[in-house]
PDB file of C-alpha atoms in Angstrom:
ATOM      1  CA  MET A  33    -247.757 -19.849-170.752  1.00  0.00           C
ATOM      2  CA  GLY A  34    -248.835 -21.287-173.693  1.00  0.00           C
ATOM      3  CA  LYS A  35    -250.076 -17.358-175.127  1.00  0.00           C
ATOM      4  CA  ASP A  36    -247.638 -14.721-176.120  1.00  0.00           C
ATOM      5  CA  ILE A  37    -245.288 -13.619-173.625  1.00  0.00           C
ATOM      6  CA  GLU A  38    -245.185  -9.549-172.634  1.00  0.00           C
ATOM      7  CA  VAL A  39    -241.012  -8.554-172.529  1.00  0.00           C
ATOM      8  CA  GLY A  40    -240.400  -5.030-171.399  1.00  0.00           C
ATOM      9  CA  GLY A  41    -243.363  -3.743-173.022  1.00  0.00           C
ATOM     10  CA  GLU A  42    -243.253  -6.080-176.448  1.00  0.00           C
ATOM     11  CA  PHE A  43    -244.620  -8.820-177.251  1.00  0.00           C
ATOM     12  CA  SER A  44    -241.624 -12.575-177.756  1.00  0.00           C
ATOM     13  CA  ALA A  45    -242.946 -15.284-179.859  1.00  0.00           C
ATOM     14  CA  LYS A  46    -245.742 -18.099-178.212  1.00  0.00           C
ATOM     15  CA  ASP A  47    -243.440 -20.335-176.264  1.00  0.00           C
ATOM     16  CA  TYR A  48    -244.990 -23.639-177.963  1.00  0.00           C
ATOM     17  CA  HIS A  49    -244.461 -24.675-181.622  1.00  0.00           C
ATOM     18  CA  ASP A  50    -247.202 -26.371-183.641  1.00  0.00           C
ATOM     19  CA  PRO A  51    -245.233 -29.043-186.169  1.00  0.00           C
ATOM     20  CA  PRO A  52    -246.352 -27.698-189.599  1.00  0.00           C
ATOM     21  CA  PRO A  53    -249.270 -30.315-191.380  1.00  0.00           C
ATOM     22  CA  ALA A  54    -248.371 -33.061-192.757  1.00  0.00           C
ATOM     23  CA  PRO A  55    -248.371 -33.443-196.713  1.00  0.00           C
ATOM     24  CA  LEU A  56    -251.354 -35.042-197.939  1.00  0.00           C
ATOM     25  CA  ILE A  57    -248.921 -37.919-199.855  1.00  0.00           C
ATOM     26  CA  ASP A  58    -245.016 -37.556-199.517  1.00  0.00           C
ATOM     27  CA  ALA A  59    -243.413 -39.826-201.403  1.00  0.00           C
ATOM     28  CA  GLU A  60    -240.063 -39.374-200.408  1.00  0.00           C
ATOM     29  CA  GLU A  61    -240.920 -40.287-196.717  1.00  0.00           C
ATOM     30  CA  LEU A  62    -241.207 -44.379-198.936  1.00  0.00           C
ATOM     31  CA  THR A  63    -237.326 -43.773-199.030  1.00  0.00           C
ATOM     32  CA  GLN A  64    -236.728 -43.730-195.677  1.00  0.00           C
ATOM     33  CA  TRP A  65    -236.286 -46.591-192.416  1.00  0.00           C
ATOM     34  CA  SER A  66    -237.593 -44.532-189.880  1.00  0.00           C
ATOM     35  CA  LEU A  67    -241.163 -45.520-191.683  1.00  0.00           C
ATOM     36  CA  TYR A  68    -240.760 -48.952-192.082  1.00  0.00           C
ATOM     37  CA  ARG A  69    -239.122 -49.201-188.464  1.00  0.00           C
ATOM     38  CA  ALA A  70    -242.191 -47.434-187.641  1.00  0.00           C
ATOM     39  CA  VAL A  71    -244.748 -49.703-188.975  1.00  0.00           C
ATOM     40  CA  ILE A  72    -243.031 -52.295-187.799  1.00  0.00           C
ATOM     41  CA  ALA A  73    -242.775 -50.836-184.211  1.00  0.00           C
ATOM     42  CA  GLU A  74    -247.171 -50.975-184.653  1.00  0.00           C
ATOM     43  CA  PHE A  75    -247.241 -54.253-186.461  1.00  0.00           C
ATOM     44  CA  ILE A  76    -245.220 -55.528-183.151  1.00  0.00           C
ATOM     45  CA  ALA A  77    -247.634 -53.281-180.474  1.00  0.00           C
ATOM     46  CA  THR A  78    -250.522 -54.236-181.555  1.00  0.00           C
ATOM     47  CA  LEU A  79    -249.727 -58.020-181.683  1.00  0.00           C
ATOM     48  CA  LEU A  80    -248.327 -57.799-177.438  1.00  0.00           C
ATOM     49  CA  PHE A  81    -251.882 -55.714-177.525  1.00  0.00           C
ATOM     50  CA  LEU A  82    -254.089 -58.573-178.439  1.00  0.00           C
ATOM     51  CA  TYR A  83    -252.131 -61.142-177.148  1.00  0.00           C
ATOM     52  CA  ILE A  84    -252.417 -60.178-173.723  1.00  0.00           C
ATOM     53  CA  THR A  85    -255.986 -58.791-173.761  1.00  0.00           C
ATOM     54  CA  VAL A  86    -257.684 -61.775-175.222  1.00  0.00           C
ATOM     55  CA  LEU A  87    -255.610 -64.102-173.445  1.00  0.00           C
ATOM     56  CA  THR A  88    -257.076 -61.946-170.201  1.00  0.00           C
ATOM     57  CA  VAL A  89    -260.579 -62.193-171.688  1.00  0.00           C
ATOM     58  CA  ILE A  90    -260.229 -66.078-172.652  1.00  0.00           C
ATOM     59  CA  GLY A  91    -259.001 -67.056-168.915  1.00  0.00           C
ATOM     60  CA  TYR A  92    -261.599 -65.464-167.298  1.00  0.00           C
ATOM     61  CA  LYS A  93    -264.633 -66.573-169.200  1.00  0.00           C
ATOM     62  CA  SER A  94    -262.903 -70.090-168.324  1.00  0.00           C
ATOM     63  CA  GLN A  95    -262.370 -69.161-164.810  1.00  0.00           C
ATOM     64  CA  THR A  96    -266.253 -68.337-163.924  1.00  0.00           C
ATOM     65  CA  ASP A  97    -266.991 -71.568-166.591  1.00  0.00           C
ATOM     66  CA  THR A  98    -269.436 -73.070-163.982  1.00  0.00           C
ATOM     67  CA  THR A  99    -269.859 -76.259-166.439  1.00  0.00           C
ATOM     68  CA  LYS A 100    -265.996 -76.653-165.864  1.00  0.00           C
ATOM     69  CA  ASN A 101    -266.439 -76.749-161.761  1.00  0.00           C
ATOM     70  CA  GLY A 102    -265.241 -72.488-162.568  1.00  0.00           C
ATOM     71  CA  ASP A 103    -266.961 -70.036-160.049  1.00  0.00           C
ATOM     72  CA  VAL A 104    -268.903 -67.324-161.165  1.00  0.00           C
ATOM     73  CA  CYS A 105    -266.908 -64.638-158.766  1.00  0.00           C
ATOM     74  CA  GLY A 106    -264.357 -65.982-159.943  1.00  0.00           C
ATOM     75  CA  GLY A 107    -261.901 -64.714-162.755  1.00  0.00           C
ATOM     76  CA  VAL A 108    -260.272 -60.864-163.172  1.00  0.00           C
ATOM     77  CA  GLY A 109    -263.679 -60.278-163.841  1.00  0.00           C
ATOM     78  CA  ILE A 110    -264.695 -57.101-166.214  1.00  0.00           C
ATOM     79  CA  LEU A 111    -262.727 -54.875-164.003  1.00  0.00           C
ATOM     80  CA  GLY A 112    -259.285 -56.848-164.552  1.00  0.00           C
ATOM     81  CA  ILE A 113    -259.657 -57.171-168.370  1.00  0.00           C
ATOM     82  CA  ALA A 114    -260.656 -53.409-168.249  1.00  0.00           C
ATOM     83  CA  TRP A 115    -257.583 -53.287-166.501  1.00  0.00           C
ATOM     84  CA  ALA A 116    -255.553 -55.307-169.195  1.00  0.00           C
ATOM     85  CA  PHE A 117    -256.675 -53.279-172.310  1.00  0.00           C
ATOM     86  CA  GLY A 118    -255.822 -50.164-170.486  1.00  0.00           C
ATOM     87  CA  GLY A 119    -253.017 -51.166-169.050  1.00  0.00           C
ATOM     88  CA  MET A 120    -251.213 -53.029-171.777  1.00  0.00           C
ATOM     89  CA  ILE A 121    -252.320 -49.216-174.126  1.00  0.00           C
ATOM     90  CA  PHE A 122    -250.514 -47.418-171.662  1.00  0.00           C
ATOM     91  CA  VAL A 123    -247.422 -49.802-171.701  1.00  0.00           C
ATOM     92  CA  LEU A 124    -247.506 -50.218-175.214  1.00  0.00           C
ATOM     93  CA  VAL A 125    -247.788 -46.095-176.244  1.00  0.00           C
ATOM     94  CA  TYR A 126    -245.782 -45.496-173.562  1.00  0.00           C
ATOM     95  CA  CYS A 127    -242.972 -47.866-175.627  1.00  0.00           C
ATOM     96  CA  THR A 128    -243.630 -47.257-178.781  1.00  0.00           C
ATOM     97  CA  ALA A 129    -244.172 -43.375-178.475  1.00  0.00           C
ATOM     98  CA  GLY A 130    -240.865 -42.400-179.733  1.00  0.00           C
ATOM     99  CA  ILE A 131    -240.820 -44.636-182.468  1.00  0.00           C
ATOM    100  CA  SER A 132    -244.028 -44.580-184.412  1.00  0.00           C
ATOM    101  CA  GLY A 133    -246.449 -42.148-182.159  1.00  0.00           C
ATOM    102  CA  GLY A 134    -247.596 -45.293-180.758  1.00  0.00           C
ATOM    103  CA  HIS A 135    -251.436 -45.560-182.405  1.00  0.00           C
ATOM    104  CA  ILE A 136    -252.018 -49.115-181.704  1.00  0.00           C
ATOM    105  CA  ASN A 137    -255.359 -47.962-183.005  1.00  0.00           C
ATOM    106  CA  PRO A 138    -257.264 -47.624-187.210  1.00  0.00           C
ATOM    107  CA  ALA A 139    -259.037 -45.206-185.360  1.00  0.00           C
ATOM    108  CA  VAL A 140    -256.517 -42.740-183.464  1.00  0.00           C
ATOM    109  CA  THR A 141    -254.005 -43.010-186.809  1.00  0.00           C
ATOM    110  CA  PHE A 142    -256.895 -41.663-188.425  1.00  0.00           C
ATOM    111  CA  GLY A 143    -257.927 -39.017-186.814  1.00  0.00           C
ATOM    112  CA  LEU A 144    -254.556 -37.595-186.507  1.00  0.00           C
ATOM    113  CA  PHE A 145    -254.560 -37.774-190.317  1.00  0.00           C
ATOM    114  CA  LEU A 146    -257.812 -35.489-190.352  1.00  0.00           C
ATOM    115  CA  ALA A 147    -255.541 -33.611-187.618  1.00  0.00           C
ATOM    116  CA  ARG A 148    -252.802 -33.507-190.874  1.00  0.00           C
ATOM    117  CA  LYS A 149    -250.045 -35.204-188.138  1.00  0.00           C
ATOM    118  CA  VAL A 150    -249.367 -37.796-190.420  1.00  0.00           C
ATOM    119  CA  SER A 151    -249.546 -38.370-194.086  1.00  0.00           C
ATOM    120  CA  LEU A 152    -252.009 -40.198-196.248  1.00  0.00           C
ATOM    121  CA  VAL A 153    -248.552 -42.826-196.821  1.00  0.00           C
ATOM    122  CA  ARG A 154    -247.929 -43.374-193.200  1.00  0.00           C
ATOM    123  CA  ALA A 155    -251.791 -43.701-192.304  1.00  0.00           C
ATOM    124  CA  VAL A 156    -252.346 -46.655-194.272  1.00  0.00           C
ATOM    125  CA  LEU A 157    -249.232 -48.246-193.409  1.00  0.00           C
ATOM    126  CA  TYR A 158    -249.952 -47.803-190.197  1.00  0.00           C
ATOM    127  CA  MET A 159    -253.838 -49.244-190.610  1.00  0.00           C
ATOM    128  CA  VAL A 160    -252.579 -52.266-192.013  1.00  0.00           C
ATOM    129  CA  ALA A 161    -249.544 -53.137-189.878  1.00  0.00           C
ATOM    130  CA  GLN A 162    -252.543 -52.940-187.234  1.00  0.00           C
ATOM    131  CA  CYS A 163    -254.655 -55.289-188.840  1.00  0.00           C
ATOM    132  CA  LEU A 164    -252.775 -57.625-189.754  1.00  0.00           C
ATOM    133  CA  GLY A 165    -250.255 -57.478-185.596  1.00  0.00           C
ATOM    134  CA  ALA A 166    -253.852 -58.091-184.688  1.00  0.00           C
ATOM    135  CA  ILE A 167    -254.488 -61.074-186.626  1.00  0.00           C
ATOM    136  CA  CYS A 168    -250.862 -62.713-185.592  1.00  0.00           C
ATOM    137  CA  GLY A 169    -251.642 -61.826-181.971  1.00  0.00           C
ATOM    138  CA  CYS A 170    -255.185 -63.593-181.910  1.00  0.00           C
ATOM    139  CA  GLY A 171    -253.268 -66.527-184.111  1.00  0.00           C
ATOM    140  CA  LEU A 172    -251.004 -67.283-181.014  1.00  0.00           C
ATOM    141  CA  VAL A 173    -253.565 -67.177-177.925  1.00  0.00           C
ATOM    142  CA  LYS A 174    -255.864 -69.604-180.783  1.00  0.00           C
ATOM    143  CA  ALA A 175    -252.028 -71.782-181.520  1.00  0.00           C
ATOM    144  CA  PHE A 176    -251.796 -71.987-178.014  1.00  0.00           C
ATOM    145  CA  GLN A 177    -255.028 -72.558-175.925  1.00  0.00           C
ATOM    146  CA  LYS A 178    -256.942 -73.840-179.283  1.00  0.00           C
ATOM    147  CA  SER A 179    -259.761 -75.441-177.176  1.00  0.00           C
ATOM    148  CA  TYR A 180    -260.126 -72.776-175.429  1.00  0.00           C
ATOM    149  CA  TYR A 181    -260.197 -70.151-176.998  1.00  0.00           C
ATOM    150  CA  THR A 182    -262.977 -71.435-179.889  1.00  0.00           C
ATOM    151  CA  LYS A 183    -265.061 -72.585-176.889  1.00  0.00           C
ATOM    152  CA  TYR A 184    -264.691 -69.235-175.508  1.00  0.00           C
ATOM    153  CA  GLY A 185    -265.635 -66.643-178.263  1.00  0.00           C
ATOM    154  CA  GLY A 186    -262.118 -66.057-179.372  1.00  0.00           C
ATOM    155  CA  GLY A 187    -262.786 -62.689-177.539  1.00  0.00           C
ATOM    156  CA  ALA A 188    -264.420 -61.245-180.602  1.00  0.00           C
ATOM    157  CA  ASN A 189    -266.660 -58.709-180.504  1.00  0.00           C
ATOM    158  CA  GLY A 190    -270.417 -58.433-180.321  1.00  0.00           C
ATOM    159  CA  LEU A 191    -273.248 -57.087-179.658  1.00  0.00           C
ATOM    160  CA  ALA A 192    -275.275 -57.979-176.355  1.00  0.00           C
ATOM    161  CA  SER A 193    -278.321 -59.442-176.503  1.00  0.00           C
ATOM    162  CA  GLY A 194    -280.820 -56.842-175.696  1.00  0.00           C
ATOM    163  CA  PHE A 195    -279.024 -54.006-177.340  1.00  0.00           C
ATOM    164  CA  SER A 196    -280.006 -52.773-180.590  1.00  0.00           C
ATOM    165  CA  LYS A 197    -277.026 -51.275-183.640  1.00  0.00           C
ATOM    166  CA  GLY A 198    -277.488 -47.811-183.194  1.00  0.00           C
ATOM    167  CA  THR A 199    -277.419 -48.511-179.420  1.00  0.00           C
ATOM    168  CA  GLY A 200    -274.211 -50.634-180.424  1.00  0.00           C
ATOM    169  CA  LEU A 201    -272.899 -48.055-182.818  1.00  0.00           C
ATOM    170  CA  GLY A 202    -273.313 -44.850-180.279  1.00  0.00           C
ATOM    171  CA  ALA A 203    -271.336 -46.733-177.541  1.00  0.00           C
ATOM    172  CA  GLU A 204    -268.426 -47.039-180.390  1.00  0.00           C
ATOM    173  CA  ILE A 205    -268.489 -43.725-181.080  1.00  0.00           C
ATOM    174  CA  ILE A 206    -269.021 -42.126-178.062  1.00  0.00           C
ATOM    175  CA  GLY A 207    -266.084 -44.620-176.842  1.00  0.00           C
ATOM    176  CA  THR A 208    -263.933 -43.504-179.651  1.00  0.00           C
ATOM    177  CA  PHE A 209    -264.491 -39.861-179.412  1.00  0.00           C
ATOM    178  CA  VAL A 210    -262.849 -40.494-175.742  1.00  0.00           C
ATOM    179  CA  LEU A 211    -260.084 -42.023-176.416  1.00  0.00           C
ATOM    180  CA  VAL A 212    -258.740 -40.065-179.683  1.00  0.00           C
ATOM    181  CA  TYR A 213    -259.608 -36.923-177.605  1.00  0.00           C
ATOM    182  CA  THR A 214    -257.378 -38.209-175.175  1.00  0.00           C
ATOM    183  CA  VAL A 215    -254.964 -38.807-177.554  1.00  0.00           C
ATOM    184  CA  PHE A 216    -254.864 -35.192-179.199  1.00  0.00           C
ATOM    185  CA  SER A 217    -255.211 -33.698-175.111  1.00  0.00           C
ATOM    186  CA  ALA A 218    -252.271 -35.458-173.629  1.00  0.00           C
ATOM    187  CA  THR A 219    -250.064 -34.648-176.868  1.00  0.00           C
ATOM    188  CA  ASP A 220    -250.964 -31.906-177.248  1.00  0.00           C
ATOM    189  CA  PRO A 221    -247.379 -29.480-177.370  1.00  0.00           C
ATOM    190  CA  LYS A 222    -249.486 -25.824-176.389  1.00  0.00           C
ATOM    191  CA  ARG A 223    -250.687 -27.918-173.007  1.00  0.00           C
ATOM    192  CA  ASN A 224    -247.112 -29.282-173.123  1.00  0.00           C
ATOM    193  CA  ALA A 225    -245.795 -26.196-172.999  1.00  0.00           C
ATOM    194  CA  ARG A 226    -248.507 -24.532-170.121  1.00  0.00           C
ATOM    195  CA  ASP A 227    -248.573 -27.381-167.534  1.00  0.00           C
ATOM    196  CA  SER A 228    -244.615 -28.105-167.840  1.00  0.00           C
ATOM    197  CA  HIS A 229    -244.310 -27.493-164.651  1.00  0.00           C
ATOM    198  CA  VAL A 230    -246.811 -30.885-164.579  1.00  0.00           C
ATOM    199  CA  PRO A 231    -245.013 -33.989-165.327  1.00  0.00           C
ATOM    200  CA  VAL A 232    -247.654 -35.904-166.722  1.00  0.00           C
ATOM    201  CA  LEU A 233    -246.931 -38.705-168.987  1.00  0.00           C
ATOM    202  CA  ALA A 234    -249.144 -38.780-172.006  1.00  0.00           C
ATOM    203  CA  PRO A 235    -249.679 -42.859-171.843  1.00  0.00           C
ATOM    204  CA  LEU A 236    -251.284 -42.378-168.417  1.00  0.00           C
ATOM    205  CA  PRO A 237    -254.469 -40.846-169.096  1.00  0.00           C
ATOM    206  CA  ILE A 238    -254.725 -42.408-173.067  1.00  0.00           C
ATOM    207  CA  GLY A 239    -254.274 -45.746-170.922  1.00  0.00           C
ATOM    208  CA  PHE A 240    -256.732 -44.754-168.513  1.00  0.00           C
ATOM    209  CA  ALA A 241    -259.338 -43.785-170.866  1.00  0.00           C
ATOM    210  CA  VAL A 242    -258.908 -47.203-172.618  1.00  0.00           C
ATOM    211  CA  PHE A 243    -260.001 -48.321-169.333  1.00  0.00           C
ATOM    212  CA  MET A 244    -262.600 -46.243-168.540  1.00  0.00           C
ATOM    213  CA  VAL A 245    -264.995 -46.626-171.583  1.00  0.00           C
ATOM    214  CA  HIS A 246    -263.882 -50.549-170.950  1.00  0.00           C
ATOM    215  CA  LEU A 247    -265.984 -50.605-167.730  1.00  0.00           C
ATOM    216  CA  ALA A 248    -268.522 -48.383-169.428  1.00  0.00           C
ATOM    217  CA  THR A 249    -269.397 -50.392-173.363  1.00  0.00           C
ATOM    218  CA  ILE A 250    -267.821 -54.193-172.462  1.00  0.00           C
ATOM    219  CA  PRO A 251    -271.697 -54.555-171.306  1.00  0.00           C
ATOM    220  CA  ILE A 252    -273.173 -53.247-174.651  1.00  0.00           C
ATOM    221  CA  THR A 253    -269.927 -54.498-177.129  1.00  0.00           C
ATOM    222  CA  GLY A 254    -267.371 -56.036-175.238  1.00  0.00           C
ATOM    223  CA  THR A 255    -265.585 -52.460-176.179  1.00  0.00           C
ATOM    224  CA  GLY A 256    -264.072 -52.090-179.306  1.00  0.00           C
ATOM    225  CA  ILE A 257    -262.817 -48.660-180.039  1.00  0.00           C
ATOM    226  CA  ASN A 258    -260.151 -50.198-182.170  1.00  0.00           C
ATOM    227  CA  PRO A 259    -261.185 -52.276-185.883  1.00  0.00           C
ATOM    228  CA  ALA A 260    -257.876 -53.905-185.487  1.00  0.00           C
ATOM    229  CA  ARG A 261    -258.543 -55.369-182.202  1.00  0.00           C
ATOM    230  CA  SER A 262    -262.602 -56.085-183.703  1.00  0.00           C
ATOM    231  CA  PHE A 263    -261.198 -57.321-186.810  1.00  0.00           C
ATOM    232  CA  GLY A 264    -258.331 -59.111-185.964  1.00  0.00           C
ATOM    233  CA  ALA A 265    -260.281 -61.566-183.269  1.00  0.00           C
ATOM    234  CA  ALA A 266    -263.141 -61.588-186.019  1.00  0.00           C
ATOM    235  CA  VAL A 267    -260.971 -63.255-188.825  1.00  0.00           C
ATOM    236  CA  ILE A 268    -259.174 -65.549-185.885  1.00  0.00           C
ATOM    237  CA  TYR A 269    -262.408 -67.243-185.082  1.00  0.00           C
ATOM    238  CA  ASN A 270    -264.363 -67.345-188.201  1.00  0.00           C
ATOM    239  CA  GLU A 271    -267.557 -67.472-186.990  1.00  0.00           C
ATOM    240  CA  ASP A 272    -270.617 -66.119-188.031  1.00  0.00           C
ATOM    241  CA  LYS A 273    -271.640 -64.227-184.675  1.00  0.00           C
ATOM    242  CA  ALA A 274    -268.158 -62.545-185.505  1.00  0.00           C
ATOM    243  CA  TRP A 275    -269.214 -61.174-188.138  1.00  0.00           C
ATOM    244  CA  ASP A 276    -272.598 -60.656-186.879  1.00  0.00           C
ATOM    245  CA  ASP A 277    -272.913 -56.351-186.970  1.00  0.00           C
ATOM    246  CA  HIS A 278    -268.886 -56.267-187.745  1.00  0.00           C
ATOM    247  CA  TRP A 279    -269.708 -52.925-189.608  1.00  0.00           C
ATOM    248  CA  ILE A 280    -270.269 -51.200-185.905  1.00  0.00           C
ATOM    249  CA  PHE A 281    -266.759 -51.655-185.078  1.00  0.00           C
ATOM    250  CA  TRP A 282    -265.204 -50.025-187.708  1.00  0.00           C
ATOM    251  CA  VAL A 283    -268.044 -47.360-188.686  1.00  0.00           C
ATOM    252  CA  GLY A 284    -268.365 -46.028-184.920  1.00  0.00           C
ATOM    253  CA  PRO A 285    -264.730 -45.796-184.422  1.00  0.00           C
ATOM    254  CA  PHE A 286    -264.361 -43.509-187.208  1.00  0.00           C
ATOM    255  CA  ILE A 287    -266.773 -41.206-186.712  1.00  0.00           C
ATOM    256  CA  GLY A 288    -266.078 -40.709-183.315  1.00  0.00           C
ATOM    257  CA  ALA A 289    -262.387 -40.283-184.202  1.00  0.00           C
ATOM    258  CA  ALA A 290    -263.010 -37.933-186.607  1.00  0.00           C
ATOM    259  CA  ILE A 291    -265.418 -36.050-184.293  1.00  0.00           C
ATOM    260  CA  ALA A 292    -263.012 -35.884-181.607  1.00  0.00           C
ATOM    261  CA  ALA A 293    -260.581 -34.669-184.515  1.00  0.00           C
ATOM    262  CA  LEU A 294    -262.581 -32.226-185.236  1.00  0.00           C
ATOM    263  CA  TYR A 295    -263.328 -31.022-181.584  1.00  0.00           C
ATOM    264  CA  HIS A 296    -259.334 -30.986-181.008  1.00  0.00           C
ATOM    265  CA  GLN A 297    -258.502 -28.781-184.280  1.00  0.00           C
ATOM    266  CA  TYR A 298    -261.833 -26.403-184.888  1.00  0.00           C
ATOM    267  CA  VAL A 299    -262.954 -25.502-181.530  1.00  0.00           C
ATOM    268  CA  LEU A 300    -261.120 -26.300-179.134  1.00  0.00           C
ATOM    269  CA  ARG A 301    -257.286 -24.941-180.933  1.00  0.00           C
ATOM    270  CA  ALA A 302    -259.638 -22.893-183.551  1.00  0.00           C
ATOM    271  CA  ALA A 303    -257.972 -23.734-186.117  1.00  0.00           C
ATOM    272  CA  ALA A 304    -260.380 -22.551-188.955  1.00  0.00           C
ATOM    273  CA  VAL A 305    -260.169 -19.288-186.308  1.00  0.00           C
ATOM    274  CA  LYS A 306    -256.528 -18.392-186.426  1.00  0.00           C
ATOM    275  CA  ALA A 307    -256.940 -19.732-190.651  1.00  0.00           C
ATOM    276  CA  LEU A 308    -259.337 -17.205-190.881  1.00  0.00           C
ATOM    277  CA  GLY A 309    -257.455 -14.567-189.420  1.00  0.00           C
ATOM    278  CA  SER A 310    -254.195 -15.096-191.319  1.00  0.00           C
ATOM    279  CA  PHE A 311    -256.235 -14.460-194.403  1.00  0.00           C
ATOM    280  CA  ARG A 312    -257.884 -11.494-193.324  1.00  0.00           C
ATOM    281  CA  SER A 313    -254.402 -10.282-192.616  1.00  0.00           C
ATOM    282  CA  SER A 314    -253.253 -11.419-195.848  1.00  0.00           C
ATOM    283  CA  SER A 315    -255.796  -9.298-197.382  1.00  0.00           C
ATOM    284  CA  ASN A 316    -255.643  -6.309-195.650  1.00  0.00           C
ATOM    285  CA  ILE A 317    -251.001  -6.231-196.488  1.00  0.00           C
TER     286      ILE A 317
END
């Protein structure tokens, strides 16, 4: 499956259909309620994502604070924090996939834009909604637990001591590549047609990708791989430490997303080869 099927000595149409490329700028899209509904869904999803995950981080730090009679071995640990991030992405992608696509991450939106899966208008509105949602999510955490929020760093990302900027940037690039590559693979119509007998829920591998990346990179950068997540925490915490090397959490994810989009579209799906073949065919007519 996933290829042209031979029937009676002739080939029938392929058993999957790629959606047409999204237009770069679609003015008509701005008049459709479905766009604004999707933008609201991205805002709320990112708000909930930051609220739950930052609360988890702060709760872990407070439970392990030995100056407050905390237990160094207490709390959820890095494993629990990774589960919180991965689990929330699984839940929120599942809830919003049918409305907005369940991006919840400017890097994911950027990768899908480069692959012509979303228009420029939709991509920009999504990114704005995601960043605003992240700010509001962190704002809720600070409103409910202001003293803990300030004392334990507000869940802001930062480069850990002992690691260079290059190491942090590389960790963000590779981590985001894993995530965005998983998004492309899990939502590929060709894979869905070929593996239709395997009931794989797309949000599940995406959530697991987030979980695994957090296990690997929390000790290095606290794990960004989501510019909205890093930006929202930095804005609300608003200390110098949160803004030091903040560029890493934008540049790294965008580079990783771009590499994943190019790899999936032009290597795995061979878009460049198909385009060249189509051009040669039309030239011979």
